[in-house]
């Protein structure tokens, strides 16, 4: 496997599982939000609040395009798939949609800085799921339940990628 891209809602485990998979595959891991923060010299959340979602998505796409030029496991930002150019680029990649019940997502995002979740994270997650599910489905070769431990989810991703998925 040369490249693996993980997509999904905030709290789905993309960063945690991605790091496990990259270690197992012995290739680099990139969290696109961290890479974007490194490029900007500020947190992705602060940039999003200051510049707005359109500017954030454009910079996020630049990071993804750059990182997908090498063997890597990439954890995308939850909304990366809302950008058409990103969806087009992901058509050539092994993409796995990590998904978990909303209750699990809420537990996981409770302590993070997630500007798009606002003051009503439960409602925002429901809305994001409604708006993004078809986009995740359109780019992913499979959907993996990410409600288990990172090691369990990584094993499920490996199994899916070897078999039915890609």
Coordinates of N, CA and C in Angstrom, one line a residue:
X1 N 0.8 -1.2 0.0 CA 0.0 0.0 0.0 C 0.9 1.2 0.0
X2 N 0.7 2.1 -1.0 CA 1.6 3.3 -1.1 C 0.9 4.5 -0.3
X3 N -0.4 4.6 -0.4 CA -1.0 5.8 0.2 C -2.4 5.3 0.8
X4 N -2.8 5.8 1.9 CA -4.1 5.6 2.5 C -4.6 6.9 3.0
X5 N -5.8 7.2 2.7 CA -6.4 8.5 3.2 C -7.6 8.1 4.0
X6 N -7.7 8.7 5.2 CA -8.8 8.5 6.1 C -9.7 9.7 6.1
X7 N -11.0 9.5 5.9 CA -12.0 10.6 6.0 C -13.0 10.3 7.0
X8 N -13.7 11.3 7.5 CA -14.8 11.1 8.4 C -15.1 12.3 9.2
X9 N -16.1 12.3 10.0 CA -16.5 13.4 10.9 C -15.5 13.7 12.0
X10 N -15.6 14.8 12.5 CA -14.7 15.1 13.7 C -15.0 14.1 14.8
X11 N -13.9 13.6 15.4 CA -14.0 12.6 16.4 C -14.0 11.1 15.9
X12 N -14.0 10.9 14.6 CA -14.1 9.6 14.1 C -12.8 8.8 14.4
X13 N -11.7 9.4 14.7 CA -10.5 8.7 15.0 C -9.5 8.7 13.9
X14 N -9.6 9.6 12.9 CA -8.7 9.6 11.8 C -7.3 9.8 12.2
X15 N -7.0 10.7 13.1 CA -5.6 11.0 13.5 C -5.0 9.9 14.3
X16 N -5.8 9.4 15.2 CA -5.3 8.3 16.1 C -5.1 7.0 15.3
X17 N -6.1 6.6 14.6 CA -6.0 5.4 13.8 C -4.9 5.5 12.7
X18 N -4.9 6.7 12.1 CA -3.9 7.0 11.0 C -2.5 6.8 11.5
X19 N -2.2 7.3 12.7 CA -0.8 7.1 13.3 C -0.5 5.6 13.5
X20 N -1.5 4.8 14.0 CA -1.3 3.4 14.2 C -1.0 2.7 12.8
X21 N -1.8 3.0 11.8 CA -1.6 2.4 10.5 C -0.3 2.8 9.9
X22 N 0.1 4.0 10.0 CA 1.4 4.5 9.4 C 2.5 3.7 10.1
X23 N 2.5 3.5 11.4 CA 3.5 2.8 12.1 C 3.5 1.3 11.6
X24 N 2.4 0.7 11.4 CA 2.3 -0.7 11.0 C 2.8 -0.8 9.5
X25 N 2.5 0.2 8.7 CA 2.9 0.1 7.3 C 4.3 0.6 7.1
X26 N 4.9 1.2 8.1 CA 6.2 1.8 8.1 C 6.3 2.9 7.0
X27 N 5.4 3.8 7.0 CA 5.4 4.9 6.1 C 5.0 6.2 7.0
X28 N 5.2 7.4 6.5 CA 4.9 8.6 7.3 C 3.4 8.7 7.5
X29 N 3.1 9.4 8.6 CA 1.7 9.8 8.9 C 1.6 11.3 8.8
X30 N 0.5 11.8 8.2 CA 0.3 13.2 8.2 C -1.2 13.5 8.6
X31 N -1.3 14.3 9.7 CA -2.6 14.8 10.0 C -2.7 16.2 9.3
X32 N -3.7 16.3 8.4 CA -3.7 17.5 7.6 C -3.9 18.8 8.4
X33 N -4.6 18.7 9.5 CA -4.8 19.9 10.3 C -3.4 20.3 10.9
X34 N -2.6 19.3 11.4 CA -1.3 19.6 11.9 C -0.4 20.2 10.9
X35 N -0.4 19.5 9.7 CA 0.5 20.0 8.6 C 0.1 21.5 8.2
X36 N -1.2 21.7 8.2 CA -1.7 23.1 7.8 C -1.3 24.1 8.9
X37 N -1.4 23.7 10.2 CA -0.9 24.5 11.3 C 0.6 24.8 11.1
X38 N 1.3 23.8 10.8 CA 2.8 24.0 10.6 C 3.0 25.0 9.5
X39 N 2.3 24.9 8.4 CA 2.5 25.8 7.3 C 2.1 27.2 7.7
X40 N 1.0 27.4 8.4 CA 0.5 28.7 8.8 C 1.2 29.4 9.9
X41 N 1.8 28.6 10.8 CA 2.4 29.1 12.0 C 1.4 29.4 13.1
X42 N 0.2 28.9 12.9 CA -0.9 29.1 13.9 C -1.8 27.8 13.8
X43 N -2.7 27.7 14.8 CA -3.5 26.5 14.7 C -4.5 26.6 13.6
X44 N -4.9 25.4 13.1 CA -5.9 25.4 12.0 C -7.2 26.0 12.5
X45 N -7.6 25.8 13.7 CA -8.8 26.3 14.3 C -8.8 27.9 14.3
X46 N -7.6 28.4 14.7 CA -7.5 29.9 14.7 C -7.6 30.5 13.3
X47 N -6.9 29.8 12.4 CA -7.0 30.3 11.0 C -8.4 30.2 10.5
X48 N -9.1 29.2 10.8 CA -10.5 29.0 10.3 C -11.4 30.1 10.9
X49 N -11.2 30.4 12.2 CA -12.0 31.5 12.8 C -11.7 32.8 12.2
X50 N -10.4 33.1 11.9 CA -10.0 34.4 11.4 C -10.3 34.6 9.9
X51 N -10.0 33.6 9.1 CA -10.1 33.7 7.7 C -11.4 33.2 7.1
X52 N -12.1 32.3 7.8 CA -13.3 31.7 7.3 C -13.1 30.4 6.7
X53 N -14.2 29.7 6.4 CA -14.2 28.3 6.0 C -13.6 28.2 4.5
X54 N -14.0 29.1 3.7 CA -13.5 29.0 2.3 C -12.0 29.1 2.2
X55 N -11.4 30.0 2.9 CA -10.0 30.2 2.9 C -9.3 28.9 3.5
X56 N -9.9 28.5 4.6 CA -9.4 27.3 5.3 C -9.4 26.1 4.3
X57 N -10.5 25.8 3.6 CA -10.6 24.7 2.7 C -9.6 24.8 1.6
X58 N -9.4 26.0 1.1 CA -8.4 26.2 0.0 C -7.0 25.8 0.5
X59 N -6.6 26.2 1.7 CA -5.3 25.9 2.2 C -5.2 24.4 2.5
X60 N -6.3 23.9 3.1 CA -6.4 22.4 3.4 C -6.1 21.6 2.1
X61 N -6.7 22.0 1.0 CA -6.5 21.3 -0.3 C -5.1 21.3 -0.7
X62 N -4.4 22.5 -0.6 CA -3.0 22.6 -0.9 C -2.2 21.6 -0.1
X63 N -2.4 21.5 1.1 CA -1.7 20.5 2.0 C -1.9 19.1 1.5
X64 N -3.2 18.7 1.3 CA -3.5 17.4 0.9 C -2.8 17.0 -0.5
X65 N -2.9 17.9 -1.4 CA -2.3 17.7 -2.7 C -0.8 17.5 -2.6
X66 N -0.1 18.3 -1.8 CA 1.3 18.1 -1.5 C 1.6 16.8 -0.9
X67 N 0.9 16.4 0.1 CA 1.2 15.2 0.9 C 0.9 14.0 0.1
X68 N 0.0 14.0 -0.8 CA -0.4 12.8 -1.6 C 0.6 12.6 -2.8
X69 N 1.7 13.3 -2.8 CA 2.7 13.0 -3.8 C 3.8 12.0 -3.3
X70 N 3.5 11.4 -2.2 CA 4.5 10.4 -1.6 C 3.7 9.3 -0.9
X71 N 4.4 8.2 -0.5 CA 3.8 7.2 0.3 C 3.5 7.7 1.7
X72 N 2.3 7.6 2.1 CA 1.9 8.3 3.3 C 0.5 7.8 3.7
X73 N 0.2 7.9 5.0 CA -1.2 7.7 5.6 C -1.6 9.2 5.9
X74 N -2.7 9.6 5.4 CA -3.2 10.9 5.7 C -4.5 10.9 6.4
X75 N -4.6 11.6 7.5 CA -5.9 11.9 8.2 C -6.3 13.3 7.7
X76 N -7.4 13.3 7.0 CA -7.9 14.6 6.5 C -8.7 15.3 7.6
X77 N -8.9 16.6 7.4 CA -9.9 17.3 8.2 C -11.3 16.7 7.8
X78 N -12.2 16.8 8.8 CA -13.5 16.3 8.5 C -14.2 16.8 7.3
X79 N -14.0 18.1 7.0 CA -14.7 18.7 5.9 C -13.9 18.8 4.6
X80 N -12.7 18.1 4.5 CA -11.9 18.2 3.3 C -12.7 17.7 2.1
X81 N -13.6 16.8 2.3 CA -14.4 16.3 1.1 C -15.4 17.2 0.6
X82 N -15.6 18.4 1.3 CA -16.6 19.4 0.8 C -16.0 20.1 -0.4
X83 N -14.7 20.0 -0.6 CA -14.0 20.7 -1.7 C -14.0 19.8 -2.9
X84 N -14.6 20.2 -4.0 CA -14.7 19.4 -5.2 C -13.3 18.9 -5.7
X85 N -12.3 19.8 -5.7 CA -11.0 19.4 -6.2 C -10.4 18.3 -5.3
X86 N -10.7 18.3 -4.0 CA -10.2 17.3 -3.1 C -10.9 16.0 -3.5
X87 N -12.2 16.0 -3.7 CA -12.9 14.8 -4.0 C -12.3 14.2 -5.4
X88 N -12.1 15.0 -6.3 CA -11.5 14.6 -7.6 C -10.1 13.9 -7.4
X89 N -9.3 14.6 -6.5 CA -7.9 14.0 -6.3 C -8.0 12.7 -5.5
X90 N -9.0 12.6 -4.7 CA -9.1 11.3 -3.9 C -9.6 10.1 -4.7
X91 N -10.1 10.4 -5.9 CA -10.5 9.3 -6.8 C -9.4 8.4 -7.1
X92 N -8.2 8.8 -7.0 CA -7.0 8.0 -7.4 C -6.4 7.3 -6.2
X93 N -7.0 7.5 -5.0 CA -6.4 7.0 -3.7 C -7.2 5.9 -3.1
X94 N -6.6 5.2 -2.2 CA -7.3 4.3 -1.3 C -7.8 5.1 -0.1
X95 N -9.1 5.3 -0.1 CA -9.8 6.1 0.9 C -10.7 5.3 1.7
X96 N -10.6 5.4 3.1 CA -11.4 4.7 4.0 C -12.2 5.7 4.8
X97 N -13.5 5.5 4.9 CA -14.4 6.4 5.7 C -14.5 5.8 7.1
X98 N -13.9 6.5 8.1 CA -14.1 6.1 9.5 C -15.4 6.7 10.0
X99 N -16.2 5.9 10.6 CA -17.5 6.4 11.1 C -17.8 5.8 12.5
X100 N -18.5 6.5 13.3 CA -18.9 6.0 14.6 C -20.2 6.7 15.0
X101 N -20.9 6.1 16.0 CA -22.2 6.7 16.4 C -21.9 8.1 16.9
X102 N -22.9 9.0 16.8 CA -22.8 10.4 17.2 C -22.4 10.5 18.7
X103 N -22.9 9.6 19.5 CA -22.5 9.6 21.0 C -21.0 9.4 21.2
X104 N -20.4 8.5 20.4 CA -19.0 8.3 20.5 C -18.2 9.5 20.0
X105 N -18.7 10.1 18.9 CA -18.0 11.3 18.3 C -18.1 12.4 19.3
X106 N -19.2 12.6 20.0 CA -19.4 13.7 21.0 C -18.4 13.5 22.1
X107 N -18.2 12.3 22.6 CA -17.3 12.1 23.7 C -15.9 12.4 23.3
X108 N -15.5 12.1 22.0 CA -14.2 12.3 21.6 C -13.9 13.8 21.3
X109 N -14.9 14.6 20.9 CA -14.6 16.0 20.5 C -14.8 16.9 21.7
X110 N -15.2 16.4 22.8 CA -15.5 17.2 24.0 C -14.4 18.1 24.4
X111 N -13.2 17.7 24.3 CA -12.0 18.5 24.8 C -11.3 19.2 23.7
X112 N -11.6 19.1 22.4 CA -10.8 19.7 21.3 C -11.3 21.1 21.0
X113 N -10.5 21.8 20.2 CA -10.9 23.1 19.7 C -11.5 22.9 18.3
X114 N -12.8 22.8 18.2 CA -13.5 22.5 17.0 C -14.5 23.7 16.6
X115 N -14.0 24.7 15.9 CA -14.9 25.9 15.7 C -16.2 25.6 15.0
X116 N -16.2 24.6 14.1 CA -17.4 24.3 13.3 C -18.5 23.6 14.1
X117 N -18.1 23.2 15.3 CA -19.1 22.5 16.2 C -19.9 23.5 17.1
X118 N -19.3 24.7 17.2 CA -20.0 25.8 17.9 C -20.4 25.4 19.3
X119 N -21.5 26.1 19.7 CA -22.0 25.9 21.1 C -23.0 24.7 21.2
X120 N -23.3 24.1 20.1 CA -24.2 22.9 20.2 C -23.5 21.8 19.4
X121 N -22.5 21.1 20.0 CA -21.8 20.1 19.2 C -22.7 18.9 18.8
X122 N -23.6 18.5 19.5 CA -24.5 17.4 19.1 C -25.3 17.8 17.9
X123 N -25.9 19.0 17.9 CA -26.6 19.4 16.7 C -25.7 19.6 15.5
X124 N -24.6 20.2 15.8 CA -23.6 20.4 14.7 C -23.2 19.1 14.0
X125 N -22.9 18.1 14.9 CA -22.5 16.8 14.3 C -23.6 16.2 13.5
X126 N -24.8 16.3 14.0 CA -25.9 15.7 13.2 C -26.0 16.4 11.9
X127 N -25.9 17.8 11.9 CA -25.9 18.5 10.6 C -24.8 18.2 9.7
X128 N -23.6 18.1 10.3 CA -22.4 17.7 9.4 C -22.6 16.3 8.8
X129 N -23.1 15.3 9.6 CA -23.4 14.0 9.1 C -24.4 14.1 7.9
X130 N -25.4 14.8 8.1 CA -26.4 14.9 7.0 C -25.8 15.5 5.8
X131 N -25.0 16.5 5.9 CA -24.4 17.2 4.7 C -23.2 16.4 4.1
X132 N -22.5 15.7 4.9 CA -21.3 15.1 4.4 C -21.3 13.6 4.1
X133 N -22.3 12.9 4.7 CA -22.3 11.4 4.5 C -22.2 11.0 3.1
X134 N -22.9 11.6 2.2 CA -22.9 11.2 0.8 C -21.5 11.6 0.2
X135 N -20.9 12.6 0.7 CA -19.5 13.0 0.1 C -18.5 11.9 0.6
X136 N -18.6 11.5 1.9 CA -17.6 10.5 2.3 C -17.9 9.2 1.5
X137 N -19.1 8.9 1.3 CA -19.4 7.6 0.6 C -18.9 7.7 -0.9
X138 N -19.0 8.9 -1.4 CA -18.5 9.1 -2.8 C -17.0 8.9 -3.0
X139 N -16.2 9.2 -2.0 CA -14.8 9.1 -2.2 C -14.2 7.8 -1.6
X140 N -14.9 7.2 -0.7 CA -14.4 6.1 0.1 C -14.6 4.7 -0.6
X141 N -13.7 3.8 -0.6 CA -13.9 2.5 -1.1 C -14.6 1.6 0.0
X142 N -14.6 2.1 1.2 CA -15.3 1.3 2.3 C -15.5 2.2 3.5
X143 N -16.4 1.8 4.3 CA -16.7 2.5 5.6 C -16.4 1.5 6.7
X144 N -15.7 2.0 7.7 CA -15.3 1.2 8.8 C -15.8 1.8 10.1
X145 N -16.4 1.0 10.9 CA -16.9 1.4 12.2 C -15.6 1.7 13.1
X146 N -15.6 3.0 13.6 CA -14.4 3.4 14.3 C -14.7 3.6 15.8
X147 N -15.7 2.9 16.3 CA -16.1 3.1 17.7 C -15.2 2.2 18.6
X148 N -14.4 1.3 18.1 CA -13.5 0.5 18.9 C -12.2 1.2 19.3
X149 N -11.3 0.4 19.8 CA -10.0 1.0 20.1 C -9.2 1.3 18.9
X150 N -8.2 2.1 18.9 CA -7.4 2.4 17.7 C -6.8 1.2 17.1
X151 N -6.4 0.2 17.9 CA -5.8 -1.0 17.3 C -6.8 -1.8 16.6
X152 N -8.0 -1.9 17.2 CA -9.1 -2.7 16.6 C -9.6 -2.0 15.3
X153 N -9.7 -0.7 15.3 CA -10.1 0.0 14.1 C -9.0 -0.1 13.0
X154 N -7.8 0.0 13.4 CA -6.7 -0.2 12.4 C -6.7 -1.6 11.8
X155 N -7.0 -2.6 12.6 CA -7.1 -3.9 12.0 C -8.3 -4.0 11.1
X156 N -9.4 -3.4 11.4 CA -10.6 -3.4 10.5 C -10.3 -2.7 9.2
X157 N -9.5 -1.6 9.3 CA -9.1 -0.9 8.1 C -8.2 -1.7 7.2
X158 N -7.2 -2.4 7.8 CA -6.3 -3.3 7.1 C -7.1 -4.4 6.4
X159 N -8.0 -5.0 7.1 CA -8.9 -6.1 6.6 C -9.7 -5.6 5.4
X160 N -10.3 -4.4 5.5 CA -11.1 -3.9 4.5 C -10.3 -3.5 3.2
X161 N -9.1 -2.9 3.5 CA -8.2 -2.5 2.4 C -7.7 -3.7 1.6
X162 N -7.5 -4.8 2.3 CA -7.0 -6.1 1.7 C -8.1 -6.8 0.9
X163 N -9.3 -6.7 1.4 CA -10.4 -7.5 0.8 C -11.4 -6.7 0.0
X164 N -12.5 -6.5 0.6 CA -13.7 -6.0 -0.1 C -13.5 -4.5 -0.6
X165 N -12.6 -3.8 0.1 CA -12.5 -2.4 -0.1 C -11.8 -2.0 -1.4
X166 N -10.6 -2.4 -1.5 CA -9.8 -1.8 -2.6 C -9.0 -2.9 -3.3

